[in-house]
Short mmCIF file of C-alpha atoms and ligand atoms in Angstrom, two decimals:
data_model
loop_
_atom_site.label_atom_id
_atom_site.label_comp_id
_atom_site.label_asym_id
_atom_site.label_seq_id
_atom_site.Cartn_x
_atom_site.Cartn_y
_atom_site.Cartn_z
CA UNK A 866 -16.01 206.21 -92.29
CA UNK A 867 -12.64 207.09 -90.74
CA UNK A 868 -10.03 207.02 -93.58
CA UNK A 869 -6.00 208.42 -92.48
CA UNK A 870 -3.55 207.93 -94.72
CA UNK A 871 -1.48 206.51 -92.09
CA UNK A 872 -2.32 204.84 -88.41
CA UNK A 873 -2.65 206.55 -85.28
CA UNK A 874 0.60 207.35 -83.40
CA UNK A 875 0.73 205.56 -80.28
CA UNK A 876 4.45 204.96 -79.19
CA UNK A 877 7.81 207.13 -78.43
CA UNK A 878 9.31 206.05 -81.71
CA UNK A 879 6.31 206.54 -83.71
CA UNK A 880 6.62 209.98 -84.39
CA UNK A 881 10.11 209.73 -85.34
CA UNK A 882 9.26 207.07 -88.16
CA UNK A 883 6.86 209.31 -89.14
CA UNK A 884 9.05 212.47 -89.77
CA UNK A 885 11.46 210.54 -91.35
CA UNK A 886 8.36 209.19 -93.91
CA UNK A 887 7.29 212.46 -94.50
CA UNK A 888 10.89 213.73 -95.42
CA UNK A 889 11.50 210.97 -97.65
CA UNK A 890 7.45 211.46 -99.35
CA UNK A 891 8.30 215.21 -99.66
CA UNK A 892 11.34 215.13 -101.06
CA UNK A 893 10.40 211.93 -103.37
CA UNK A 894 7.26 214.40 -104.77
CA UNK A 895 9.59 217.53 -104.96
CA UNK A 896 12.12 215.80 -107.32
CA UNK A 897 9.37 213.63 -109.10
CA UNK A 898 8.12 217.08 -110.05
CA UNK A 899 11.23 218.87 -110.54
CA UNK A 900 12.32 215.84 -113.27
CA UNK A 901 8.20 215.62 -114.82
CA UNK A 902 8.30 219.51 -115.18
CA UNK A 903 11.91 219.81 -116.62
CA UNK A 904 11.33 217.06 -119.45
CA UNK A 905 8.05 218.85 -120.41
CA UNK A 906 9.66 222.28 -120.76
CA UNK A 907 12.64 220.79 -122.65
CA UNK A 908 10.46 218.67 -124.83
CA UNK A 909 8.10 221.41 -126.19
CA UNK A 910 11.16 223.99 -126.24
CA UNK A 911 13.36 221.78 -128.06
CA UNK A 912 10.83 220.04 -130.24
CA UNK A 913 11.47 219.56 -133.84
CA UNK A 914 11.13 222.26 -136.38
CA UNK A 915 11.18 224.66 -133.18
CA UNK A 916 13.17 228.28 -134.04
CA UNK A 917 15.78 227.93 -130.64
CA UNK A 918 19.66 228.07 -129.73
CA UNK A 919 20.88 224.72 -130.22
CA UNK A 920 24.20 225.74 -129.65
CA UNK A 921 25.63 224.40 -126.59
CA UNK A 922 27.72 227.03 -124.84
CA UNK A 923 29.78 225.50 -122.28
CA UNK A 924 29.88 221.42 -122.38
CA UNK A 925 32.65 221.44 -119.29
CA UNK A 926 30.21 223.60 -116.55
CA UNK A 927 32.10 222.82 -114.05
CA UNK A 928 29.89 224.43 -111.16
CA UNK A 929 26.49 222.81 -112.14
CA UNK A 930 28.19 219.05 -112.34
CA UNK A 931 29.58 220.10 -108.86
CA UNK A 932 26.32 220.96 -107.76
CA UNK A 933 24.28 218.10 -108.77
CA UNK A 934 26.78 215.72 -107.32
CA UNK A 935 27.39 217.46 -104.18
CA UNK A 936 23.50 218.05 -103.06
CA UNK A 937 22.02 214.65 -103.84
CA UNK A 938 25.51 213.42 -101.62
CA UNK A 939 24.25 215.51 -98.88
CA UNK A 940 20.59 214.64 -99.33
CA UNK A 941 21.42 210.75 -99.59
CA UNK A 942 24.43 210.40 -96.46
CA UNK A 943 21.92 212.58 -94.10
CA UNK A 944 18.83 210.32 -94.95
CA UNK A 945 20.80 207.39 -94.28
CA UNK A 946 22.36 208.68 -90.78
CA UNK A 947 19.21 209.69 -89.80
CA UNK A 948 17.34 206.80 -90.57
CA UNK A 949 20.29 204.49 -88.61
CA UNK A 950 19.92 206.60 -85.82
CA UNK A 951 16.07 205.93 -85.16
CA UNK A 952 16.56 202.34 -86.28
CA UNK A 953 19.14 202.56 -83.45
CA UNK A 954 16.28 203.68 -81.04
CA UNK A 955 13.89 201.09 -82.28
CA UNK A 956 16.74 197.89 -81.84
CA UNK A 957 18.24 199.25 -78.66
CA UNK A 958 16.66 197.50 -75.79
CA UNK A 959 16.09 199.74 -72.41
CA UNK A 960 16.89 197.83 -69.53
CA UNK A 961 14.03 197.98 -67.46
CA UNK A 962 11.27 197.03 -69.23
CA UNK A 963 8.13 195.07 -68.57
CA UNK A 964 9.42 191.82 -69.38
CA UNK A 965 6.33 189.91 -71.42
CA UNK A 966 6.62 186.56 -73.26
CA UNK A 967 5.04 186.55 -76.96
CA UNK A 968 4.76 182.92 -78.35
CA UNK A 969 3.78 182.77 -81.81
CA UNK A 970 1.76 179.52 -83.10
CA UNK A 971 -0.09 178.55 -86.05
CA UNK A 972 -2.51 180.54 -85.97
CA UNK A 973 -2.51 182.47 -82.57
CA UNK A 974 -0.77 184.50 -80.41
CA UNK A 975 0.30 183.54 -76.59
CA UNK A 976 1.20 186.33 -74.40
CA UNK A 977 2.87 185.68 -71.27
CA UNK A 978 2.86 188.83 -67.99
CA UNK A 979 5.94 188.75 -65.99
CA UNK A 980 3.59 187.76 -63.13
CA UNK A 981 2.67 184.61 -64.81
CA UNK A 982 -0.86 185.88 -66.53
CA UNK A 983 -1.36 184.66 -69.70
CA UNK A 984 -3.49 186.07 -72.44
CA UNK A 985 -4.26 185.00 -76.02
CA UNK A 986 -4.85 187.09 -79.75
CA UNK A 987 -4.67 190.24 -76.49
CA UNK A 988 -1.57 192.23 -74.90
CA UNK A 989 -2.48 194.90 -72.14
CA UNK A 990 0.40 197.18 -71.26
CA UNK A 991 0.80 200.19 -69.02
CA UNK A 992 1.67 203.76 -70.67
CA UNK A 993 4.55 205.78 -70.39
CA UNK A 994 6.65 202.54 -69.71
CA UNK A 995 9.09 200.21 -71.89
CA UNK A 996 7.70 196.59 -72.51
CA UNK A 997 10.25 194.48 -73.69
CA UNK A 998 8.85 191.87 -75.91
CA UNK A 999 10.99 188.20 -76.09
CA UNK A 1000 9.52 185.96 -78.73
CA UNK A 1001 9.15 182.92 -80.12
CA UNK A 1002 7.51 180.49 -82.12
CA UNK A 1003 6.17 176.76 -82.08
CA UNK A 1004 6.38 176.24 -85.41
CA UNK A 1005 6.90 178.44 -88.25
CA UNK A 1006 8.10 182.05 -88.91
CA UNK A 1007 5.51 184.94 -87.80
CA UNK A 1008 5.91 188.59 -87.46
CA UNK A 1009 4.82 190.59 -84.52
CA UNK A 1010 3.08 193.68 -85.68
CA UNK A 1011 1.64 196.81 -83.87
CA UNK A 1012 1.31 199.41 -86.97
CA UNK A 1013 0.02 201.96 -84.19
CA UNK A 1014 3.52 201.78 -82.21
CA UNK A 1015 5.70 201.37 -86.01
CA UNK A 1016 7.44 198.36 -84.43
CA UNK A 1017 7.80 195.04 -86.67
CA UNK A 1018 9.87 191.62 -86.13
CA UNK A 1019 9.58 188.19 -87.13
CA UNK A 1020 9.26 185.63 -84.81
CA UNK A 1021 11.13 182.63 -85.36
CA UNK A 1022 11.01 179.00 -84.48
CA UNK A 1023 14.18 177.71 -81.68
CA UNK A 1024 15.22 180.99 -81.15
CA UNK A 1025 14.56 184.28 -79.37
CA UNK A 1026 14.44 187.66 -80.84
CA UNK A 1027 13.50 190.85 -78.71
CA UNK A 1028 10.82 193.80 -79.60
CA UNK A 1029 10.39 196.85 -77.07
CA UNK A 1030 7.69 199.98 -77.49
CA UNK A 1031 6.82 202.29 -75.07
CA UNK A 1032 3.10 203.57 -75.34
CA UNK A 1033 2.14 207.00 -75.08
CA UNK A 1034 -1.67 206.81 -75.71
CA UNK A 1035 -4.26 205.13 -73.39
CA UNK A 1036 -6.73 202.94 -76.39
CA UNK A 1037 -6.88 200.10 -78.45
CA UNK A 1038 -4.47 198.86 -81.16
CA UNK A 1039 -4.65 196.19 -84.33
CA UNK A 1040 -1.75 193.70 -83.98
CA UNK A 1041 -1.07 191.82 -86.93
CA UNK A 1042 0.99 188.69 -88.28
CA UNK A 1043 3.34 190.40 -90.98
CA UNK A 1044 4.39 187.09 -92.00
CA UNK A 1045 2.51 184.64 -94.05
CA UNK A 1046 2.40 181.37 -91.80
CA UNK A 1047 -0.16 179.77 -94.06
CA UNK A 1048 -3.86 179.12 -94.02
CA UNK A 1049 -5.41 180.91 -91.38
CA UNK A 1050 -2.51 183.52 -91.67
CA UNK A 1051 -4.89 186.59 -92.17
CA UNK A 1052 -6.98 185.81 -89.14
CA UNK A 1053 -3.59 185.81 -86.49
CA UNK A 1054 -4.44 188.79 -85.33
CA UNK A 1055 -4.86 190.57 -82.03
CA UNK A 1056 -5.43 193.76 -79.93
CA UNK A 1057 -2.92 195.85 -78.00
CA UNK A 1058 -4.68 197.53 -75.01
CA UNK A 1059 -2.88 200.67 -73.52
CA UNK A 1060 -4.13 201.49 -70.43
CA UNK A 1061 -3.25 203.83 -67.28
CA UNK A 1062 -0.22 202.33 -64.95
CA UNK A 1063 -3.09 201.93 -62.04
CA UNK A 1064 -5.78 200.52 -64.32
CA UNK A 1065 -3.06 198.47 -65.81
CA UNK A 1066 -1.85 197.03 -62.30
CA UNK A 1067 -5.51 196.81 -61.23
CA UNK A 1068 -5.89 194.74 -64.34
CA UNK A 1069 -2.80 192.19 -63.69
CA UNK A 1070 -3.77 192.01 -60.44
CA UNK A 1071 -7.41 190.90 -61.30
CA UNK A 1072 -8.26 186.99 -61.83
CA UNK A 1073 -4.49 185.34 -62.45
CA UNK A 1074 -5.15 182.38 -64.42
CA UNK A 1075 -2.41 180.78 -63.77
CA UNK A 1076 -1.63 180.08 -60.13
CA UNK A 1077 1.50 181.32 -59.48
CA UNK A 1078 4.03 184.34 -60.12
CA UNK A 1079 6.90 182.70 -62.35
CA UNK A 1080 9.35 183.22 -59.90
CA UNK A 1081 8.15 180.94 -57.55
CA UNK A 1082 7.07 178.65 -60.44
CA UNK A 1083 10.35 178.82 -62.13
CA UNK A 1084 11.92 177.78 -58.89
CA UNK A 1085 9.10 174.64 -58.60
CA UNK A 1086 10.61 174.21 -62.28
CA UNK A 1087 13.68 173.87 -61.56
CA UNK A 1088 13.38 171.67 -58.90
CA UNK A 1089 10.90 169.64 -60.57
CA UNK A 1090 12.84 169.29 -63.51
CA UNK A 1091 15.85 167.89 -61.27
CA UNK A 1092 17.99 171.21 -62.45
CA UNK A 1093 18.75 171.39 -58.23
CA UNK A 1094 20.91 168.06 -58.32
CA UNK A 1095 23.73 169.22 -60.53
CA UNK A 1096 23.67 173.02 -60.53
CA UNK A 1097 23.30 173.77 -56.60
CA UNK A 1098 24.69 172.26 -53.87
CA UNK A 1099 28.38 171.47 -51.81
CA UNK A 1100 29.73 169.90 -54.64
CA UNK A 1101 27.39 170.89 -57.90
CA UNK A 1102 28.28 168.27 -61.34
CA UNK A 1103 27.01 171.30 -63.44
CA UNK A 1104 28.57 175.06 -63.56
CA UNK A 1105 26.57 177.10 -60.37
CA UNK A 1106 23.97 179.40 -62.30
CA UNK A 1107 23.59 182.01 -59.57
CA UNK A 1108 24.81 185.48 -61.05
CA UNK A 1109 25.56 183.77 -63.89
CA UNK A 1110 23.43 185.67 -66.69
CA UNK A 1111 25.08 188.26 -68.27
CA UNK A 1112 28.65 186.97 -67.94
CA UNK A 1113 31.45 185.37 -70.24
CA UNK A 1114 32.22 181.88 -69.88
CA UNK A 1115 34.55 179.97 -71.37
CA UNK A 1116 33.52 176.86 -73.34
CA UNK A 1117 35.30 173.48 -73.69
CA UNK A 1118 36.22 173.91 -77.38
CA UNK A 1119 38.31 177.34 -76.05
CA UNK A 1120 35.58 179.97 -77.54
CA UNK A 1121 33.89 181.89 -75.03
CA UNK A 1122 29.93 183.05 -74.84
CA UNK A 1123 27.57 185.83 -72.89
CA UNK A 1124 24.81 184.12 -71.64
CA UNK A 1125 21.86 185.36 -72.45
CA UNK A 1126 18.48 184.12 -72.74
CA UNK A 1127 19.38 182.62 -76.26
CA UNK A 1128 22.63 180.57 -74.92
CA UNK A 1129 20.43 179.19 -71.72
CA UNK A 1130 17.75 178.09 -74.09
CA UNK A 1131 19.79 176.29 -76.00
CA UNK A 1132 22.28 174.99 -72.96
CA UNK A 1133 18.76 173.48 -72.14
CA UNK A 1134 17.39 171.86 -75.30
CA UNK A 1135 20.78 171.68 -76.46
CA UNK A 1136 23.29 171.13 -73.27
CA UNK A 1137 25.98 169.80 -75.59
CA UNK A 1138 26.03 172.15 -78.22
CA UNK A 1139 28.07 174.83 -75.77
CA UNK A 1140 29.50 173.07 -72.76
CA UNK A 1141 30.86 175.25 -70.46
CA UNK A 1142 35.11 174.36 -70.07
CA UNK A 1143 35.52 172.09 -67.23
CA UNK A 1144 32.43 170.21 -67.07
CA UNK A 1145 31.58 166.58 -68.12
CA UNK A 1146 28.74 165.85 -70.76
CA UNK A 1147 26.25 164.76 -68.33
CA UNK A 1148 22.86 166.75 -69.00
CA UNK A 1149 20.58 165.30 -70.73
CA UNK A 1150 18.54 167.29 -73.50
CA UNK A 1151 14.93 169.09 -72.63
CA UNK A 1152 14.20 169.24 -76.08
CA UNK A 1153 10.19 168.35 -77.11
CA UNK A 1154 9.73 167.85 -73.00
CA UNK A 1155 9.25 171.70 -72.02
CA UNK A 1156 6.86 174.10 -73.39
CA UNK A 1157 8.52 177.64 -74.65
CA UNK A 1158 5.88 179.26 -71.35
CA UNK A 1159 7.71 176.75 -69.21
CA UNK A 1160 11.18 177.40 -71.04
CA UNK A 1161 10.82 181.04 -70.21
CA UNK A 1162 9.86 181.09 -67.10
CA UNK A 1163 12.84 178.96 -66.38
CA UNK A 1164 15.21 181.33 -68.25
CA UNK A 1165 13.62 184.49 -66.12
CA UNK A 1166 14.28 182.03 -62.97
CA UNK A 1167 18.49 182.04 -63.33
CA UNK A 1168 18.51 185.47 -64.38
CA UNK A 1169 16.62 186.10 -60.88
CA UNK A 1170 19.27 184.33 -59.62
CA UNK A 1171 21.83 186.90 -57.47
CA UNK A 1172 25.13 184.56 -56.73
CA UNK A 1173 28.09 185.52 -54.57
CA UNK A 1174 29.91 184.31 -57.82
CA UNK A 1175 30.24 188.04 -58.80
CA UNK A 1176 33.11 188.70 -56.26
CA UNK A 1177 35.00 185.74 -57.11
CA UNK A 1178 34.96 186.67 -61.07
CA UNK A 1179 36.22 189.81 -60.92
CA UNK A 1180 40.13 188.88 -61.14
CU1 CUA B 1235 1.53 184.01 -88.22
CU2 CUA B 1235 1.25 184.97 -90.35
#
């Protein structure tokens, strides 16, 4: 049997958790001892009946109360800037990642390739590159877990949140729910499956189960979905969405917004929650009629979007 006292270290963050666990173990043991040891001594020396000095020389020390206030100070403010800076690493984004879909669901996990291949309980990923994880559930709260990579974050019901790792070992990986969803909470669990960038693109390219890449299927979306009839065209009833993503617009009530892949989910189950200043009430609500693989897709589909908008919003 193959007991560690902690998993494998598969990611480019991993180690840095790590140090920053064994600094905080270390020192935790050194002053455990320090404390354990110093009580002992005192309490034999001092005992009662004992033949010792009980005189106390100088009550105002002034260099040992500046000592133990200044160290632990030190000790304390380092451990916490050190620990925001690789909590930094692990919440900052890069920006070109391997953009994959994770859609938690009682009790399963849904994994969407930015090619349109979908897998279940099973994520393959290439090493040596960013994959940018954009979640979400279909019902209640889960947590997307990969021990091996040190990377954690719940997964929550109408809303996105992002997760990125970048693998630095080809093998296999446990993936775990972190988050008690109920009954068959124990058994939502999956695999993580780092393999090399050919074998990887060998492997999306093999068997695609669905039929096409979610470009071209987020543009069928779109049309199908009648999007085309108010946000394209001479004349459009809706605001135009090419080039749109990643911009500020101004909203009716005078507040303004970045759209991002949380504000066009909602602008589509919710289009009146944020309407965009100078545009009529007119779209009707997707909520309950698309699925979140479907909602995606169409998200991915305007941010693909290039517009000649970009020259026109630079005044
Ligand atoms: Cu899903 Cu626990």
């Amino acid at each position: 049997m193959n007991i560690t006292l902690i998993p494998e270290s598969a990611s480019t963050v991993a180690p840095k958790v790590d140090l920053l666990l064994y600094v905080l173990t270390g020192l935790s043991v050194f002053f455990f001892f320090a404390v354990v040891l110093m009580v002992a001594f005192l309490a034999i020396r001092y005992r009662k009946g004992a033949k010792v000095n009980r005189h106390l020389e100088d009550p105002d020390n002034k260099t040992l109360e500046l000592t133990w206030t200044i160290i632990p100070t030190i000790l304390a403010l380092g451990i916490f800037f050190w620990s925001a800076m690789v909590f930094f690493d692990i919440s900052r984004v890069p920006e070109h990642g391997l953009e994959v879909l994770v859609t938690g669901k009682q009790w399963m996990w849904k994994i969407q390739h930015p090619n349109g291949k979908r897998e279940i309980n099973e994520l393959h990923v290439p090493r040596g590159q960013a994959v940018k994880l954009t979640m979400t559930s279909e019902d209640v709260i889960h947590s997307f877990f990969i021990p091996a990579f040190r990377v954690k974050k719940d997964v929550l019901p109408n809303r996105y949140t992002t997760m990125w790792f970048e693998p630095t070992k080809v093998g296999s990986y446990h993936l775990f729910c972190a988050e008690y969803c109920g009954t068959d909470h124990s058994r939502m669990v999956g695999k993580i499956t780092v393999m090399e960038p050919e074998d990887y693109q060998r492997w999306l390219a093999g068997e695609l189960t669905t039929a096409a890449a979610p470009a071209s299927s987020g543009e069928k979306l779109f049309a199908k979905l009648g999007c085309v009839t108010c946000h394209e065209g001479q004349s459009p009833r809706g605001p135009v969405l090419a080039g749109v993503f990643g911009t500020t617009v101004n909203l009716q009530n005078g507040e303004s917004v970045t759209v991002d892949e949380n504000y066009i989910r909602e602008s589509i189950l919710n289009p009146q929650a944020k309407l965009v200043a100078g545009y009529p009430p007119l779209m009707p609500t997707f909520q309950n009629q698309i699925k979140e693989q479907d909602l995606f897709t169409l998200i991915n589909y305007i941010k693909s979007l290039k517009g000649d908008k970009k020259s026109g919003s630079q005044s």
